[in-house]
Amino acid sequence: MSAALPGAWISDWDKDSLDTDEMVVNMGPQHPATHGVLRLELRTDGEVVRAARPHIGYLHRCFEKHAENVDYPGVLPYADRMDYVAAMGNTLGFALTVEKLMGIELSPYVQTIRVLMAELQRIASHAVAVGTYTMDIGAFTPFLHLLRDREKVLDLFEWTCGARLLYNYNWVGGVSHDLPDGFVRATRDFLREFDSVTFPELLELIIHNRIFVKRIANVGVCPPELAISHDLTGPNLRGSGLARDLRKDFPYSGYEAYDFEVAVGKGQYGPVGSCFDRNWVRVAEMRESSKIVHQALDRLEKMEKTDVHEKVPKRVKPPKGEIYFRSEAPRGQLGFYVVSDGGINPYRVKVKSPCFAAMSAFHHLAKGMMIADVIALIGSLDIVLGEIDR
Amino acid sequence: MDATYAFLVRLVPEIAGWPTWAIVALSAGLPALVLFHFMALAPLVYVYGERKIAAFMQDRLGPMRVGPYGVLQTIADAVKLLFKEAIFPRGVDRRLFVIAPLLVNVGAFLPFVVIPWGARLQPADLNVGIFYVAAVSALSTVGLIMAGWASNNKYALFGAMRSAAQIVSYEIPSLLIILVPVMIVGSLSLQDLTLAQAGGLQHWFLFRYFPIMPVAFVCFFVAGLAETNRAPFDIPEAESELVAGFHTEYSGFFFSLFFLAEYTEMFVVSAVSSVLFLGGYLAPHPALQQIGPLPMGWFWLWFKAWALVFVMMWLRWTLPRTRVDQLMYVAWKVLLPIALVLVVLVGGLVLLPATADGFPWDRWVGWPLTLLVVGFLFTVMIRALQWNRRREQELGLPAHGVAAAGQLPR
Amino acid sequence: MDAGAIHDALVLRFGERITSAELEAGSPFAVVRTDAIAEVAAFCKAEPALSFDNLMCLSGVDYPKQTPPRMEVVYHLYSYRHRHMFALKVQLPRENPAVPTVEGVWGVANWHEREAWDLFGIVFTGHSDMRRILLPDDWEGHPLRKDWQDPEYYNGLHVKPTPQMVERVLTGEPIGVGPFDFTPENRHVEEP
């Protein structure tokens, strides 16, 4: 019997030492505000949380075991389903890792398509993140406005590759479908509306709204050392003031040619590293992604088209070796550690998901806040349980 | 009641000979019955209105399928709720569980006794009218706490406690601000309060002692909003935090009773605000008070109350929710000092003979301000409609998204 | 610093506790003796020239067919200050694998090590909270091992379809669930 080691059963942390005033509140797997099936065990004293313990694993689908039993292109649909809100990033990460292992270089055309899709996906993913976050805080309308714009992005994706949510788009050596005619014009129409209407409205209506700011500006402050120690990456790290972005530091897929800024939390309404700053970074990143998409569209119009399947190998058989490669997914640094033994199937695929690291810091951040603030904290970390549990 | 009696006697003269108790029962019971039915069926319209207003603000359509433009949706929902199983979770206190929604509804419906719909169209003109309203609407607090306690559920208890704290805290500035029009008039009766605003829009209390009374109106409206647990003060029913707060465990018919009570309370708060500040059943211009033989008083009160209900819904779908301690902060540290200052200020102004009837510029403020606000809202609406049309022409895209009309450019 | 320089710095400090290294790999790594890993980790973080303040990933890998058969724990490190990367490995026996914990050095290691215990059975000595994280608390076994066999039952439910169930499906018997019938005739085929 090799279950947990003795003395480490689930709820023995509270039964003996529970104060008479304390209460164990379960924000169970089914809850409107935990984004996915997440169980939070909170030990509260009235409204104040004394300790928090997240329980994950409700969505574990054995991705790493499956990856060992299918061939490299077959891993890509499984990879899509990890972070299902931002699926382009997952396949991009795995495809780049295997391409690095095999030494495949892609044409600028395919690289530009990849950047375009990744940034459109970033806009859509942050729209969901910011929209659901404001809905948790109580404002229902920005969620629907942002989802309306996300629908337009999903329409573009469906037009290109046939799928709205899980695309299997980035293949090892290329992409699955070329861009259809008229795609550039349709994307520019979408961006025109997004830049001129949705984004300014979002800022005015909710981001600078006094009630919203008062709810989240002093809550969940994450100092930079804690962020680095717990491997918070992406908007969570940039919200704490560090301007680190893989697209600038270790650019891949041609990102070095694009001109954009890295959004950083500046502590406009409270201490740096609060929930507001993390949310603000996501909002600002939507605007930066829109800039990148404009530049990518400009480059696409001038570039000569190449066949998107020309570098896709007939059989993907990387040489024996191992590599760890990371890419900037909308939720942070998505890392793939691939060990190849020279065969058709990968020997080992380990995924470092950014939300996994963010949840590991949760109980440090949640100590001392009120229950309503716990909701604010979870939303600001922008977790997707599919990625945490794989 | 007298009006009903006179009307009935004209119809059926024998009634005059009936024993007193029968006369009273008939002439008091009949309007009560009519009013009660009217007010109990009104939430059907409010809920439909709320869903449509929310939808249009969120760039979607709302109920469209059940009946033309979804007008039968609420009826369908009401019927569904009636047929749903009323679940009694294990461990609930059955008696309290059942009584709680009834008590909340009692607290919501009793104020209708004194709301004046016309000069003689009022179930009872109590001489302590407004005081009665304040007293009786506090009954619903007891019902809320009962609901939370009887549910045998931590979350429901949380919601009930928060709700009780919120309502009690906001009653204090609310009552203090009620004193302001009462001081101006010198009477607690709602009929007197309305008649003191006679003469047209410029005499309404909203424009008296300008700009002091508009502040009072806004504070009273905010306090009333908090008392009905509406956003941004809807922490007790915070969907994303406590599922449904104090009425989490209620299903079926009992849930619909809570719904009923909430919308009725919204209407009561709006109606009382209209009576106190917006002239009650008086028309903006005396000529509109009676169109031919038809008295329009009921229409004007209904219109004003509905406008305020619309503002409540508008606020709900725009603003996020305040946290519990921030809510208390607003009640005790913002509204209460303002209310105290207002009472002292207006009390002093009423006593001084020079300002006993208001500031000299009051009569010139009413119409310009109203026309300004109405005009502004109108322009916003027109521009929104024009934006849709311009979008279709300029971009060549349908107004509601590329794929919605199946028109992806191919 | 490049991989060679990092390796030299480690060898300078720890001598033969750094058993081997492979600096030409896709991600250069050094193999550390098992009992020294906690010290090496602390050194990597504290030493100003190295300054590995971020643990990017901690993975367990199972190599049953190599000589000698072993399990490895791979630590991928990154420095925000110097922007360089390196990897450390420890090699453990496949029976009762145990290695000291590094959760005192990098906070995120807490959860990564719980996952390695959960899926491989590697015990991290000194860990504050060694319990399963992804699998249910009453699961038996460690699935990511290469010699893992699916159990037949879990809490009374079939884990895999039995050969009898498979036969019944192949003979065309409707064994689907509810209105969805997965027999061959009823499969929906797209017209091209």
PDB file of C-alpha atoms in Angstrom, chain A residues 151-277:
ATOM      1  CA  GLU A 151     -16.020  35.428 -30.275  1.00  0.00           C
ATOM      2  CA  LYS A 152     -14.631  37.414 -33.161  1.00  0.00           C
ATOM      3  CA  VAL A 153     -11.152  35.996 -32.554  1.00  0.00           C
ATOM      4  CA  LEU A 154     -12.596  32.510 -32.350  1.00  0.00           C
ATOM      5  CA  ASP A 155     -14.397  33.124 -35.639  1.00  0.00           C
ATOM      6  CA  LEU A 156     -11.047  33.924 -37.226  1.00  0.00           C
ATOM      7  CA  PHE A 157      -9.553  30.728 -35.849  1.00  0.00           C
ATOM      8  CA  GLU A 158     -12.483  28.668 -37.015  1.00  0.00           C
ATOM      9  CA  TRP A 159     -12.173  30.122 -40.459  1.00  0.00           C
ATOM     10  CA  THR A 160      -8.497  29.173 -40.612  1.00  0.00           C
ATOM     11  CA  CYS A 161      -8.369  25.719 -39.114  1.00  0.00           C
ATOM     12  CA  GLY A 162     -11.916  24.647 -38.438  1.00  0.00           C
ATOM     13  CA  ALA A 163     -11.827  24.610 -34.659  1.00  0.00           C
ATOM     14  CA  ARG A 164     -12.924  27.211 -32.145  1.00  0.00           C
ATOM     15  CA  LEU A 165     -11.205  26.133 -28.991  1.00  0.00           C
ATOM     16  CA  LEU A 166      -8.765  23.228 -29.450  1.00  0.00           C
ATOM     17  CA  TYR A 167      -7.011  23.695 -32.742  1.00  0.00           C
ATOM     18  CA  ASN A 168      -4.071  21.293 -33.107  1.00  0.00           C
ATOM     19  CA  TYR A 169      -2.699  24.097 -35.237  1.00  0.00           C
ATOM     20  CA  ASN A 170       1.045  24.287 -34.602  1.00  0.00           C
ATOM     21  CA  TRP A 171       2.600  21.118 -35.985  1.00  0.00           C
ATOM     22  CA  VAL A 172       6.180  19.951 -35.631  1.00  0.00           C
ATOM     23  CA  GLY A 173       7.744  21.699 -38.613  1.00  0.00           C
ATOM     24  CA  GLY A 174       4.926  24.016 -39.612  1.00  0.00           C
ATOM     25  CA  VAL A 175       1.272  24.772 -39.092  1.00  0.00           C
ATOM     26  CA  SER A 176      -1.750  22.732 -40.091  1.00  0.00           C
ATOM     27  CA  HIS A 177      -3.563  25.185 -42.389  1.00  0.00           C
ATOM     28  CA  ASP A 178      -2.462  28.188 -44.347  1.00  0.00           C
ATOM     29  CA  LEU A 179      -4.242  31.488 -43.843  1.00  0.00           C
ATOM     30  CA  PRO A 180      -7.339  31.827 -46.035  1.00  0.00           C
ATOM     31  CA  ASP A 181      -7.821  34.724 -48.455  1.00  0.00           C
ATOM     32  CA  GLY A 182      -9.235  37.766 -46.771  1.00  0.00           C
ATOM     33  CA  PHE A 183      -7.886  36.799 -43.380  1.00  0.00           C
ATOM     34  CA  VAL A 184      -5.707  39.878 -43.152  1.00  0.00           C
ATOM     35  CA  ARG A 185      -8.614  42.189 -43.895  1.00  0.00           C
ATOM     36  CA  ALA A 186     -10.899  40.431 -41.410  1.00  0.00           C
ATOM     37  CA  THR A 187      -8.274  40.620 -38.673  1.00  0.00           C
ATOM     38  CA  ARG A 188      -7.706  44.300 -39.320  1.00  0.00           C
ATOM     39  CA  ASP A 189     -11.459  44.915 -39.013  1.00  0.00           C
ATOM     40  CA  PHE A 190     -11.532  43.101 -35.717  1.00  0.00           C
ATOM     41  CA  LEU A 191      -8.556  45.039 -34.398  1.00  0.00           C
ATOM     42  CA  ARG A 192     -10.021  48.322 -35.488  1.00  0.00           C
ATOM     43  CA  GLU A 193     -13.068  47.724 -33.336  1.00  0.00           C
ATOM     44  CA  PHE A 194     -11.085  46.309 -30.486  1.00  0.00           C
ATOM     45  CA  ASP A 195      -8.652  49.208 -30.361  1.00  0.00           C
ATOM     46  CA  SER A 196     -11.194  51.952 -30.752  1.00  0.00           C
ATOM     47  CA  VAL A 197     -14.193  50.667 -28.813  1.00  0.00           C
ATOM     48  CA  THR A 198     -13.717  47.660 -26.590  1.00  0.00           C
ATOM     49  CA  PHE A 199     -10.375  48.510 -25.081  1.00  0.00           C
ATOM     50  CA  PRO A 200     -11.101  52.144 -24.101  1.00  0.00           C
ATOM     51  CA  GLU A 201     -14.491  51.097 -22.773  1.00  0.00           C
ATOM     52  CA  LEU A 202     -12.844  48.421 -20.676  1.00  0.00           C
ATOM     53  CA  LEU A 203     -10.477  50.940 -19.171  1.00  0.00           C
ATOM     54  CA  GLU A 204     -13.160  53.488 -18.429  1.00  0.00           C
ATOM     55  CA  LEU A 205     -15.885  51.185 -17.256  1.00  0.00           C
ATOM     56  CA  ILE A 206     -14.069  48.922 -14.929  1.00  0.00           C
ATOM     57  CA  ILE A 207     -10.332  49.256 -14.638  1.00  0.00           C
ATOM     58  CA  HIS A 208     -10.364  52.763 -13.264  1.00  0.00           C
ATOM     59  CA  ASN A 209     -13.676  52.329 -11.475  1.00  0.00           C
ATOM     60  CA  ARG A 210     -13.352  53.346  -7.839  1.00  0.00           C
ATOM     61  CA  ILE A 211     -15.205  50.382  -6.415  1.00  0.00           C
ATOM     62  CA  PHE A 212     -13.162  47.917  -8.436  1.00  0.00           C
ATOM     63  CA  VAL A 213      -9.919  49.569  -7.402  1.00  0.00           C
ATOM     64  CA  LYS A 214     -10.888  49.636  -3.744  1.00  0.00           C
ATOM     65  CA  ARG A 215     -11.713  45.956  -3.857  1.00  0.00           C
ATOM     66  CA  ILE A 216      -8.416  44.758  -5.266  1.00  0.00           C
ATOM     67  CA  ALA A 217      -5.713  47.386  -4.995  1.00  0.00           C
ATOM     68  CA  ASN A 218      -4.417  46.443  -1.561  1.00  0.00           C
ATOM     69  CA  VAL A 219      -5.094  42.770  -1.724  1.00  0.00           C
ATOM     70  CA  GLY A 220      -2.855  39.805  -2.419  1.00  0.00           C
ATOM     71  CA  VAL A 221       0.425  41.687  -2.576  1.00  0.00           C
ATOM     72  CA  CYS A 222       3.186  39.392  -3.824  1.00  0.00           C
ATOM     73  CA  PRO A 223       6.717  40.689  -3.187  1.00  0.00           C
ATOM     74  CA  PRO A 224       9.203  39.978  -5.986  1.00  0.00           C
ATOM     75  CA  GLU A 225      11.300  37.519  -3.942  1.00  0.00           C
ATOM     76  CA  LEU A 226       8.278  35.371  -3.199  1.00  0.00           C
ATOM     77  CA  ALA A 227       7.312  35.542  -6.860  1.00  0.00           C
ATOM     78  CA  ILE A 228      10.716  34.349  -8.033  1.00  0.00           C
ATOM     79  CA  SER A 229      11.035  31.707  -5.366  1.00  0.00           C
ATOM     80  CA  HIS A 230       7.653  30.245  -6.231  1.00  0.00           C
ATOM     81  CA  ASP A 231       8.359  30.522  -9.946  1.00  0.00           C
ATOM     82  CA  LEU A 232       5.542  32.914 -10.736  1.00  0.00           C
ATOM     83  CA  THR A 233       5.953  33.885 -14.358  1.00  0.00           C
ATOM     84  CA  GLY A 234       4.162  35.875 -17.002  1.00  0.00           C
ATOM     85  CA  PRO A 235       1.639  38.481 -15.862  1.00  0.00           C
ATOM     86  CA  ASN A 236       1.899  37.272 -12.267  1.00  0.00           C
ATOM     87  CA  LEU A 237       5.605  38.100 -12.159  1.00  0.00           C
ATOM     88  CA  ARG A 238       5.307  41.299 -14.152  1.00  0.00           C
ATOM     89  CA  GLY A 239       2.582  42.444 -11.802  1.00  0.00           C
ATOM     90  CA  SER A 240       5.155  42.392  -9.006  1.00  0.00           C
ATOM     91  CA  GLY A 241       7.303  44.868 -10.870  1.00  0.00           C
ATOM     92  CA  LEU A 242       9.838  42.725 -12.736  1.00  0.00           C
ATOM     93  CA  ALA A 243       9.879  43.400 -16.467  1.00  0.00           C
ATOM     94  CA  ARG A 244      10.679  39.843 -17.600  1.00  0.00           C
ATOM     95  CA  ASP A 245       9.165  38.493 -20.761  1.00  0.00           C
ATOM     96  CA  LEU A 246      10.485  35.518 -22.714  1.00  0.00           C
ATOM     97  CA  ARG A 247       9.506  37.186 -25.940  1.00  0.00           C
ATOM     98  CA  LYS A 248      12.135  39.820 -25.199  1.00  0.00           C
ATOM     99  CA  ASP A 249      14.713  37.894 -23.180  1.00  0.00           C
ATOM    100  CA  PHE A 250      14.899  34.647 -25.178  1.00  0.00           C
ATOM    101  CA  PRO A 251      12.947  35.387 -28.337  1.00  0.00           C
ATOM    102  CA  TYR A 252      11.654  32.496 -30.412  1.00  0.00           C
ATOM    103  CA  SER A 253       9.775  32.257 -33.694  1.00  0.00           C
ATOM    104  CA  GLY A 254      10.916  35.654 -34.886  1.00  0.00           C
ATOM    105  CA  TYR A 255       9.734  37.743 -31.910  1.00  0.00           C
ATOM    106  CA  GLU A 256      12.937  39.776 -31.965  1.00  0.00           C
ATOM    107  CA  ALA A 257      11.720  41.637 -35.044  1.00  0.00           C
ATOM    108  CA  TYR A 258       8.571  43.020 -33.410  1.00  0.00           C
ATOM    109  CA  ASP A 259       8.330  46.312 -31.584  1.00  0.00           C
ATOM    110  CA  PHE A 260       6.285  46.125 -28.393  1.00  0.00           C
ATOM    111  CA  GLU A 261       6.632  46.998 -24.728  1.00  0.00           C
ATOM    112  CA  VAL A 262       6.576  44.747 -21.736  1.00  0.00           C
ATOM    113  CA  ALA A 263       3.688  45.664 -19.440  1.00  0.00           C
ATOM    114  CA  VAL A 264       4.702  45.948 -15.796  1.00  0.00           C
ATOM    115  CA  GLY A 265       2.698  46.546 -12.666  1.00  0.00           C
ATOM    116  CA  LYS A 266       3.463  50.015 -11.372  1.00  0.00           C
ATOM    117  CA  GLY A 267       1.439  50.132  -8.195  1.00  0.00           C
ATOM    118  CA  GLN A 268      -0.870  52.840  -9.481  1.00  0.00           C
ATOM    119  CA  TYR A 269      -3.434  52.476  -6.726  1.00  0.00           C
ATOM    120  CA  GLY A 270      -1.677  50.515  -4.028  1.00  0.00           C
ATOM    121  CA  PRO A 271       1.483  48.551  -3.301  1.00  0.00           C
ATOM    122  CA  VAL A 272       3.220  46.989  -6.277  1.00  0.00           C
ATOM    123  CA  GLY A 273       2.303  43.356  -6.725  1.00  0.00           C
ATOM    124  CA  SER A 274      -1.331  43.618  -5.711  1.00  0.00           C
ATOM    125  CA  CYS A 275      -4.181  41.924  -7.524  1.00  0.00           C
ATOM    126  CA  PHE A 276      -4.824  45.160  -9.370  1.00  0.00           C
ATOM    127  CA  ASP A 277      -1.319  45.153 -10.807  1.00  0.00           C
TER     128      ASP A 277
END
